[in-house]
Structure formats: C-alpha cells, structure tokens
XYZ file of C-alpha atoms in Angstrom:
574
model
C -0.065 -0.052 -0.004
C 1.073 3.499 -0.545
C 0.779 4.272 3.170
C 3.488 1.649 3.739
C 5.829 2.993 1.067
C 7.129 5.876 3.082
C 8.248 5.658 6.701
C 10.373 7.323 9.257
C 12.386 4.066 10.025
C 13.464 1.856 7.121
C 14.533 -1.044 9.180
C 12.916 -4.365 8.105
C 10.218 -6.093 10.203
C 9.939 -9.597 11.265
C 7.979 -10.515 8.221
C 10.567 -8.750 5.902
C 8.258 -5.756 5.149
C 9.084 -2.201 6.031
C 8.420 -1.067 9.620
C 6.471 2.111 10.146
C 7.337 3.958 13.450
C 5.974 7.452 12.527
C 4.029 8.936 9.582
C 5.999 11.645 7.581
C 3.390 14.372 8.439
C 3.953 13.709 12.139
C 7.584 14.683 11.566
C 6.389 18.289 10.832
C 3.840 18.591 13.354
C 4.582 21.144 16.164
C 5.015 19.616 19.569
C 2.233 20.318 21.992
C 2.979 23.111 24.465
C 3.870 21.943 28.059
C 0.943 21.615 30.350
C 2.075 24.467 32.777
C -1.552 25.521 33.574
C -1.693 28.169 30.868
C -4.378 26.443 28.805
C -7.022 28.979 27.955
C -9.736 26.355 28.265
C -8.870 25.744 31.831
C -10.026 27.810 34.766
C -6.798 29.826 34.969
C -7.120 30.870 31.204
C -10.739 31.914 31.604
C -9.829 33.923 34.633
C -7.139 35.773 32.721
C -9.658 36.414 29.885
C -12.155 37.869 32.258
C -9.486 40.080 33.839
C -8.509 41.337 30.368
C -12.124 42.125 29.467
C -12.753 43.750 32.820
C -9.722 45.804 32.354
C -10.857 47.053 28.816
C -14.315 47.855 30.335
C -12.698 49.970 33.110
C -10.445 51.724 30.729
C -13.570 52.486 28.596
C -15.481 53.818 31.631
C -12.478 55.964 32.724
C -12.126 57.333 29.262
C -15.778 58.096 28.942
C -15.780 59.889 32.376
C -12.783 61.848 31.355
C -14.467 63.037 28.236
C -17.636 63.845 30.037
C -15.676 65.779 32.728
C -13.811 67.738 29.968
C -17.063 68.487 28.232
C -18.704 69.724 31.528
C -15.680 71.946 32.190
C -15.925 73.544 28.794
C -19.628 73.972 29.164
C -19.729 75.644 32.472
C -16.595 77.680 31.846
C -18.419 79.037 28.820
C -21.554 79.733 31.001
C -19.561 81.794 33.478
C -17.817 83.460 30.597
C -21.132 84.315 28.948
C -22.400 85.951 32.076
C -19.275 87.920 32.550
C -19.406 89.222 28.913
C -22.971 90.308 29.255
C -22.262 91.815 32.649
C -19.851 94.113 30.911
C -21.612 94.750 27.600
C -24.144 97.441 28.597
C -21.653 100.194 28.747
C -23.690 102.127 26.050
C -26.415 102.607 28.663
C -24.258 104.980 30.641
C -24.306 107.536 27.789
C -26.487 109.947 29.921
C -23.422 110.332 32.241
C -21.307 112.115 29.638
C -23.881 113.368 27.138
C -24.119 116.779 29.042
C -20.293 117.249 28.753
C -20.629 116.754 25.003
C -22.672 119.884 25.200
C -20.622 121.960 27.510
C -17.013 120.779 26.955
C -17.196 119.779 23.078
C -19.979 122.513 22.355
C -22.075 120.001 20.484
C -25.657 120.941 19.715
C -28.478 118.804 21.159
C -29.028 117.544 17.631
C -25.382 116.341 17.229
C -25.529 114.676 20.774
C -28.742 112.804 19.749
C -27.000 111.877 16.407
C -24.200 110.189 18.235
C -26.625 108.431 20.532
C -28.893 107.217 17.691
C -25.881 106.074 15.605
C -24.872 103.843 18.458
C -28.435 102.482 19.038
C -28.827 101.702 15.348
C -25.632 99.798 15.125
C -26.594 98.060 18.407
C -29.530 96.349 16.727
C -29.290 96.343 12.892
C -26.041 94.226 12.547
C -27.159 91.672 15.244
C -28.414 89.448 12.439
C -24.977 89.286 10.842
C -23.450 88.754 14.302
C -25.768 85.784 14.940
C -25.081 84.372 11.372
C -21.316 84.368 11.837
C -21.799 82.828 15.335
C -23.842 79.942 13.993
C -21.931 79.226 10.827
C -18.338 79.707 12.336
C -17.995 80.345 15.974
C -18.948 82.600 18.787
C -15.283 82.935 19.621
C -14.845 84.780 16.305
C -17.809 87.084 17.082
C -16.470 87.714 20.698
C -13.042 88.655 19.282
C -14.615 91.060 16.862
C -16.581 92.528 19.697
C -13.411 93.236 21.562
C -11.829 94.936 18.633
C -14.932 97.080 18.012
C -15.218 98.139 21.729
C -11.534 98.896 22.059
C -11.180 100.777 18.887
C -14.528 102.623 19.407
C -13.922 103.914 22.816
C -10.251 104.616 22.129
C -11.314 106.762 19.130
C -13.915 108.442 21.390
C -11.285 109.236 24.039
C -8.959 110.767 21.552
C -11.788 112.854 19.963
C -12.888 114.123 23.381
C -9.300 115.017 24.227
C -9.041 117.102 21.042
C -11.740 119.515 22.459
C -14.345 121.479 20.638
C -14.106 121.866 16.959
C -13.988 125.652 17.307
C -10.731 125.357 19.013
C -9.190 122.952 16.484
C -10.873 119.717 17.670
C -12.382 117.044 15.488
C -15.735 116.974 13.888
C -18.744 115.385 15.701
C -18.802 112.990 12.782
C -15.639 111.375 14.096
C -17.472 110.794 17.468
C -20.211 109.180 15.526
C -17.739 106.784 13.826
C -16.379 105.963 17.358
C -19.816 105.094 18.561
C -20.496 102.868 15.572
C -17.857 100.668 16.957
C -19.405 100.757 20.488
C -22.789 99.791 19.030
C -21.221 96.932 16.966
C -19.262 95.704 20.008
C -22.527 95.550 22.119
C -24.540 93.523 19.712
C -21.850 91.073 18.703
C -20.663 90.425 22.347
C -24.302 89.687 23.520
C -25.370 87.606 20.576
C -22.148 85.437 20.720
C -22.605 84.812 24.461
C -26.448 83.954 24.227
C -26.093 81.626 21.222
C -23.255 79.733 22.812
C -25.492 78.979 25.912
C -28.592 78.299 23.767
C -26.663 75.419 22.040
C -24.734 74.157 25.152
C -27.961 73.816 27.145
C -30.285 72.895 24.292
C -31.149 69.483 25.933
C -30.799 70.651 29.416
C -33.849 71.001 31.793
C -32.263 74.360 32.859
C -32.142 75.851 29.337
C -34.341 78.764 30.459
C -32.131 79.671 33.380
C -29.026 79.388 31.209
C -30.309 82.061 28.901
C -32.014 84.290 31.505
C -28.924 84.700 33.622
C -26.832 86.216 30.931
C -29.774 88.358 29.795
C -30.299 89.588 33.402
C -26.538 90.300 33.645
C -26.736 92.568 30.606
C -29.513 94.382 32.368
C -27.291 94.893 35.305
C -24.219 95.960 33.505
C -25.357 99.541 33.049
C -25.895 99.959 36.870
C -22.401 98.925 38.063
C -20.630 100.650 35.119
C -22.411 103.809 35.830
C -21.435 103.643 39.416
C -17.869 103.084 38.521
C -17.882 105.916 36.088
C -19.508 108.445 38.489
C -17.366 107.635 41.409
C -13.954 106.714 40.159
C -13.501 108.906 37.112
C -14.197 112.296 38.441
C -11.994 115.293 37.716
C -11.061 117.637 40.705
C -13.076 120.731 40.849
C -11.584 124.263 41.196
C -12.514 124.430 44.921
C -10.956 121.082 45.682
C -14.244 119.167 45.651
C -15.274 116.728 43.104
C -16.037 118.181 39.619
C -17.284 116.664 36.405
C -16.636 113.223 35.000
C -13.239 112.692 33.497
C -14.576 111.432 30.252
C -11.194 110.823 28.630
C -10.035 108.432 31.440
C -13.451 106.833 31.420
C -13.288 106.042 27.783
C -9.786 104.665 28.025
C -10.845 102.441 30.879
C -13.832 101.007 28.916
C -11.587 100.547 25.895
C -9.179 98.367 27.846
C -11.785 96.464 29.881
C -14.016 95.581 26.905
C -11.141 94.636 24.771
C -10.002 92.236 27.361
C -13.608 90.923 27.755
C -13.732 90.270 24.027
C -10.398 88.338 24.215
C -11.779 86.271 27.200
C -14.915 85.395 25.227
C -12.663 84.482 22.195
C -11.032 81.853 24.472
C -13.950 80.518 26.668
C -17.006 80.690 24.432
C -17.077 77.202 23.049
C -19.918 74.996 21.836
C -19.979 71.243 22.752
C -21.696 68.495 20.677
C -22.738 70.869 17.908
C -22.622 67.919 15.541
C -25.461 66.267 17.344
C -27.581 69.469 16.947
C -26.933 69.513 13.213
C -27.837 65.744 12.872
C -31.048 66.422 14.822
C -31.750 69.394 12.531
C -31.365 67.220 9.358
C -33.856 64.691 10.787
C -36.393 67.376 11.658
C -35.988 69.032 8.107
C -36.530 65.506 6.577
C -39.649 64.908 8.619
C -41.125 68.431 7.669
C -40.154 68.026 3.970
C -37.750 70.945 3.744
C -34.884 68.600 2.972
C -36.492 67.753 -0.417
C -36.540 71.322 -1.394
C -32.672 71.698 -1.117
C -31.357 69.161 -3.679
C -27.783 69.931 -2.751
C -28.471 69.143 0.871
C -30.449 66.059 -0.052
C -27.691 64.657 -2.221
C -25.235 65.367 0.580
C -27.258 63.540 3.161
C -27.968 60.527 0.848
C -24.261 60.370 -0.048
C -23.394 60.326 3.578
C -25.843 57.486 4.284
C -24.859 55.300 1.303
C -21.034 55.913 1.817
C -21.259 54.898 5.528
C -23.248 51.824 5.143
C -21.687 48.588 4.098
C -18.591 50.218 2.567
C -15.075 50.838 3.676
C -13.530 54.331 3.135
C -10.611 54.653 0.815
C -7.206 54.811 2.601
C -5.680 58.162 2.727
C -3.344 60.183 4.908
C -4.593 61.504 8.162
C -3.992 65.143 7.070
C -5.983 64.922 3.979
C -8.723 62.879 5.619
C -9.200 65.600 8.274
C -9.103 68.245 5.738
C -11.644 66.583 3.388
C -13.973 65.703 6.383
C -13.729 69.397 7.632
C -14.815 70.674 4.230
C -17.710 68.117 4.045
C -18.861 68.969 7.556
C -18.643 72.768 6.933
C -20.594 72.576 3.720
C -23.289 70.392 5.446
C -23.528 72.707 8.289
C -24.012 75.689 6.153
C -26.663 74.070 4.044
C -28.472 72.802 7.034
C -28.446 76.339 8.679
C -29.458 78.070 5.622
C -32.425 75.855 5.179
C -33.220 76.451 8.876
C -33.225 80.211 8.277
C -35.557 79.927 5.377
C -37.838 77.698 7.376
C -37.927 80.260 10.145
C -38.660 83.152 7.784
C -41.389 81.101 5.972
C -43.128 80.179 9.384
C -46.267 82.382 9.946
C -45.926 81.719 13.708
C -42.578 83.566 13.582
C -44.203 86.681 12.060
C -46.975 86.537 14.639
C -44.553 86.249 17.515
C -42.364 89.100 16.049
C -45.525 91.336 15.792
C -46.325 90.940 19.398
C -42.694 91.578 20.342
C -42.991 94.863 18.228
C -45.891 96.072 20.179
C -44.788 95.127 23.687
C -41.102 95.917 23.642
C -41.518 99.031 21.356
C -43.858 100.580 23.801
C -41.557 99.610 26.699
C -38.523 101.109 25.018
C -40.496 104.339 24.415
C -41.449 104.644 28.056
C -37.963 103.999 29.283
C -36.322 106.502 26.765
C -38.933 109.208 27.672
C -39.300 108.617 31.217
C -37.784 111.927 32.341
C -40.151 114.000 30.131
C -43.178 112.078 31.263
C -42.379 112.762 34.914
C -41.957 116.515 34.264
C -45.507 116.653 32.783
C -46.853 115.471 36.087
C -45.796 118.504 38.085
C -46.837 122.183 37.393
C -44.142 124.275 35.920
C -43.319 126.667 38.680
C -45.482 125.627 41.547
C -43.673 122.487 42.695
C -40.476 120.491 42.234
C -40.088 116.797 41.586
C -39.351 114.907 44.838
C -36.291 112.687 44.881
C -38.458 109.659 45.498
C -39.955 110.209 42.082
C -37.085 111.451 40.104
C -35.889 110.200 36.820
C -33.013 108.457 38.376
C -35.149 106.692 40.962
C -37.543 105.467 38.332
C -34.749 104.261 36.021
C -33.291 102.217 38.943
C -36.888 100.835 39.592
C -37.266 99.801 35.891
C -33.833 98.117 36.022
C -34.358 96.194 39.311
C -37.931 94.981 38.298
C -36.761 93.948 34.887
C -33.773 92.043 36.337
C -36.083 90.190 38.777
C -38.485 89.382 36.132
C -35.673 87.870 33.899
C -34.432 85.619 36.651
C -37.844 84.533 37.713
C -38.984 83.897 34.149
C -35.970 81.657 33.286
C -36.230 79.639 36.532
C -39.924 79.355 36.645
C -40.217 78.341 32.965
C -37.571 75.584 33.639
C -39.669 74.461 36.640
C -43.114 74.358 35.269
C -42.728 74.206 31.366
C -44.471 71.167 29.788
C -42.134 68.264 28.627
C -42.278 66.584 25.238
C -43.966 63.195 24.988
C -40.763 61.352 24.541
C -39.218 62.825 27.669
C -39.228 60.717 30.866
C -41.017 61.712 34.016
C -43.771 64.115 32.533
C -44.853 66.802 34.985
C -48.314 66.381 36.520
C -48.616 70.286 36.632
C -47.216 72.278 33.737
C -47.363 75.932 32.592
C -46.666 76.793 29.049
C -43.952 79.181 28.273
C -46.505 81.186 26.270
C -48.152 82.057 29.646
C -45.160 83.964 30.602
C -45.144 85.791 27.296
C -48.884 86.572 27.712
C -48.044 87.947 31.243
C -45.514 90.340 29.704
C -48.247 91.701 27.313
C -50.718 92.057 30.279
C -48.160 93.816 32.458
C -47.465 96.152 29.574
C -51.206 96.893 29.026
C -51.640 97.455 32.845
C -48.838 99.983 33.100
C -50.176 101.862 29.993
C -53.739 101.705 31.281
C -52.547 103.662 34.320
C -50.966 106.335 32.243
C -53.808 106.469 29.746
C -56.134 107.257 32.656
C -55.868 110.377 34.650
C -55.042 108.421 37.912
C -51.303 109.035 37.545
C -51.814 112.672 36.788
C -53.694 113.215 39.982
C -51.493 110.948 42.105
C -47.879 111.342 40.740
C -46.513 108.979 43.433
C -48.085 106.098 41.415
C -45.544 106.658 38.577
C -43.102 104.470 40.600
C -45.764 101.554 40.253
C -45.943 102.230 36.547
C -42.127 102.036 36.255
C -42.067 98.692 38.259
C -44.800 97.124 36.172
C -43.101 98.243 32.928
C -39.859 96.730 34.112
C -41.771 93.415 34.737
C -43.174 93.508 31.292
C -40.038 94.453 29.557
C -37.729 91.919 31.470
C -40.271 89.052 31.067
C -40.561 89.652 27.266
C -36.771 89.783 26.625
C -36.193 86.685 28.809
C -38.889 84.367 27.521
C -38.609 85.127 23.778
C -35.272 83.717 23.184
C -36.301 80.649 25.252
C -39.321 80.227 22.990
C -37.201 80.529 19.861
C -34.774 77.837 21.064
C -37.540 75.506 21.960
C -39.757 75.900 18.872
C -37.119 76.382 16.165
C -34.220 74.678 17.769
C -30.859 75.935 19.156
C -28.675 74.995 16.052
C -29.568 78.309 14.269
C -30.428 80.349 17.416
C -27.987 83.226 16.768
C -29.542 84.026 13.387
C -33.173 83.498 14.398
C -32.836 85.499 17.511
C -30.927 88.279 15.628
C -33.844 88.569 13.335
C -36.232 88.991 16.244
C -34.015 91.537 17.821
C -34.621 93.894 14.790
C -38.140 94.363 16.041
C -37.559 96.257 19.275
C -35.622 98.890 17.518
C -38.335 99.418 14.841
C -41.010 99.515 17.587
C -39.116 102.078 19.595
C -38.679 104.352 16.620
C -42.439 104.191 15.749
C -43.870 104.727 19.209
C -41.218 107.363 20.075
C -42.462 109.316 17.138
C -45.991 108.908 18.358
C -45.168 110.077 21.734
C -43.165 113.132 20.379
C -46.029 114.173 18.157
C -48.512 114.025 21.014
C -46.100 115.830 23.344
C -45.327 118.552 20.901
C -49.129 119.112 20.186
C -49.588 119.709 23.856
C -46.948 122.440 24.181
C -48.868 125.760 24.853
C -48.802 128.200 21.871
C -46.037 130.763 22.224
C -44.263 128.942 25.073
C -40.693 129.991 24.983
C -39.378 126.939 26.918
C -41.051 124.449 24.641
C -42.194 122.296 27.581
C -45.473 120.645 28.052
C -47.438 120.047 31.306
C -50.447 117.910 31.986
C -52.389 114.778 30.778
C -52.634 116.095 27.210
C -48.864 115.705 26.873
C -49.002 111.821 27.028
C -52.477 110.553 27.346
C -53.292 109.883 23.659
C -49.977 108.184 23.059
C -50.335 105.774 25.894
C -53.966 104.972 24.970
C -52.544 103.951 21.554
C -49.799 101.839 23.303
C -52.477 100.288 25.447
C -54.359 99.041 22.423
C -51.152 97.770 20.785
C -50.296 95.709 23.920
C -53.797 94.232 23.878
C -53.383 93.297 20.214
C -49.978 91.619 21.199
C -51.787 89.486 23.629
C -54.343 88.480 21.058
C -51.774 87.578 18.546
C -49.853 85.388 20.916
C -52.892 83.674 21.853
C -53.566 82.839 18.260
C -49.971 81.507 17.884
C -50.431 79.376 20.967
C -53.518 77.727 19.482
C -51.582 77.066 16.232
C -48.697 75.461 18.081
C -51.169 73.228 20.189
C -52.837 72.112 17.120
C -49.655 71.110 15.527
C -48.505 69.227 18.687
C -45.573 71.696 19.259
C -44.826 71.660 23.000
C -43.860 75.184 24.152
C-alpha cells in the first residue's frame, strides 16, 4: 500500500516488510505546549480572559468619564464667561453720564448729541443678524474677538476725539465721534449675541435651558448699573475748589476701551460649543420629517451620499491630514446648508411673524417709556409751583425699571424651567405644567396694565403712582426679553439660534422708533402756543400716546394667543 511505502524508519520487520514507526506528516507537526496550567480552556485561562475584559471595560469607563468631565468643564466655563461678557456689555447705557459734557465741553448741539446716541443705537440692533449668522456658521469665539476689537477701537477713538476738544478750538468733527460710537454699538450687539447663542446650544437638551439664557440676559440688564457707578465715582476730575468736579470722560473712555477689549479676548478663548454635530444631525432629521430637505437638492444629495457611503462600505485609505481636511470641508458645507435651510424655514413660518408682531408692540412701547421717562415725569408737576421729589425722580424710576426687569428675567428663566411642559418622548412628565407662552402673555398683560394707568388720569392726579408704573413696565420688559429667546430655542431649535434671535431683535428697534415718534407728536401738540421753553405739562402731553400703546399691547396678547392655538394644534410643546 502507498501508506507503507514511506516511513520514518526503514528497518525491516519480522516479516521482511518495512516497519512504520511514525508517519511523515507527524515529523512536521509542532510539539504540544507543555501543560503548565496556561491552557485557555482551563479555569486559569478563563480567569485571565475575564481580567482582560474587565480591564478593557474599566479603561472605557474611565475614558468616557474623562470626556464627560472635559465637556462639563468647557460647558460651564463657557456659561460663566457668557455671564461675565454680558455683565460688561451694557456700557452704552451710561451715555447719559457724559452726554451733558458733550454739550458743555465739546460744544455739540443737542441735535449732534442725539445723532451720536442714535447712531450707536442703530448699530446696536441692525447688525445683530450678521453677528448671529457668523456665530452659527463659524464660531461665537470669532464674534467675541470682533466685539473686543470694536469696543477697544471705538472707545479709544472716542477718548482721543474728546481729548481734542471742541471743533471751534481745533478739535475733531462730531462725525468722528459718531464713527467711534458705531464701534461701540457693533461691540455691544456682537458680544451679547455670541454669548447667548453659545448658551442656547450648550444647554439645548438641558432642563435648565431657560435659566441658562435668562442669567446672561439679566447680567446685561445689570451691566449699566455697576458701570455707571464706577464711572460716576472713580472717574471724577477735581473741581476748582478742591471738591469733586465733572466726570473725567477721557479716562473713563480709556478704561472702557481696555476693559471691553479684554472681555472680548476672554470670550474668544472661553465661549465654546460642545456636541454641535448632534444638533446638526437632529436638525437634518427634523428637516427631513417636515419636508424641507426635499426642497434643497444639494443638501438632499449630501445626506444621501453620507448615508450610502457609510453603510456597508469601507473608506478609501488616505493620509490623516488629507482625511481631516476633506472631512472638515464636508462638515462645513453640510452645516452651512442645514443652517441656511433652517433660516428659510424660520422666515417662512407664519408663527414667527405673529410672535415678532407681538414683540414689536410690547417691547416697542416699553422702550418708548424708558427713553422718555424723564419728560413724562416733568409733565406730572406744574411748571413753577412744585418740584419733583427725589423719591419720584428720573434716576429713581430708572433704577426701579432696572431692578424689576432683572427680577423678572431671573424669575422667568427659573420658573419656565420648573413648570414648562415636557415633550411626550421625555421621561417623567410633569403632573402640573405651565406653558412658556403663559409667561409671554403675562408680559403683554403687564405692559397693558402700566399703559392703562398712564392712559387714565389716575397718575396725573397721584404722581407717586408713577413708581408703580415703572415697576410694572420693568416686569413686562424683562419678562418679554427673557422668554422670547427661550421660546425661539424650543420651537425652532438651538442650532440656528443666533440668526433666528438676531432677526427677532430687529423688532424692538423698529417699535421704539415708531412709538417714540407717536409720543413726540402728542407731546409737541400739547405744548402751549407761544411757550418759550417748549415744555408741556399735564395729561394732554402723553394721554393719547399711551392709549394707543394700551391698544397695541392688547393686540399683542391676542396675537400670541392665536400663535399658541396654532402650536397646540400642530403638537408643538412650548
């Protein structure tokens, strides 16, 4: 047989045939390992495998906890930075401290002083959409850095312009001061929108999202108070008699230039968004459900390509540098397409325009009251028969508005987190819930109540009630500015918050312009013919204008109720 023709021993057997001791293939077989207890099938081997598996699990848990800790550090450091930025961003509200010195020292006319103020206010609101757009598409850190440059250059130019003195003595034109305050306005809007958009995204899935937005907004409301105290107490030039004199505007502007430039740099380092990719992925799914994805063929192809290329296929090998570069380009294009589609969706939503119209009525009337508070108080007292008591002075009422507004912002954020309804997919739904729209309606009701007091003759006969009007107006104003960004982030998502909220922030500026014009026309019509001082006294100076504002606030409440019904019918949890 063939099996007997090859052997490892060729010695003859007893019967003369070849003797087979080992097969040839046994000669090449590896010897078995010594039985030293290392057999993986034995108890020792299984124990070592379990230890190795447990070690891998522990390493994974430790790495996950490290990533979570790092994310939390970034998240809350950004939160603290946002509050700090907003706490320093309201320097423009101290304009009234040095505006009289523009008249006396620089010899500006009242028209020129107002031109500087209006220029700053316009650039505080109008470019906010662009700031939000850059914050969403690129980074809030870029916006914060730009804010620091705007603030630093603006206040530095204002300081140098003030130092030059009046134009009649060789100083610079008031137009240069207007250019300087363009920088101040740009710095204000970009610093605030960058801080708020970061917090809206970082706390988009948090149960404390309302408080995360309301705290920076409240900080912005308080910024004018502490900055004005610093300016009026620390930057005072010595008087001729050795007592305190006027404000040292030059040093004050230099201080603000350095401070706010440093604040902008701080935001450029600390304002960071975590898990933004998840927000974009959720936005894509939402757009696909709503049908908007089909309208954007380029985005549709991008999403389809991503899905097909990531299912059942292996990526082509390439260097790490080119892979990261290519992936960054794809992600950047995809993010831009998603956010552009979100912007179009926001603008095409009728509910957005209804919300904006209500904001126009409520915040526009509130801005008008705050801006003209001093002249309203002067109409309550006869021209030469009495003086305004300190308890009802313009400064007292401004402080009352600021304090009540800040309280309203903090309460609105915390209470909306505590009682707002939860979506159906969220765990532990609340047995008692209050819609965020209820807080918005409360702001409209507060606004109508304050204007009803002024539209009646009650305050004219009892001037001390004006403090109550100021407090109620502050509640309405603060509640509206706190709950509106929260509603925007809930209804339309946080991924495009900067752009969406920037669009809404254009509304208060327009409302203030319209209702200020109405108030000015009514006031001027009440001036007695031939009055040399051009001042108005009595109910006719403001009654008709606040009656119109009362009607506007009631219309806002009706619009918001209509929007609420629409959201409930669509199943949108607000």
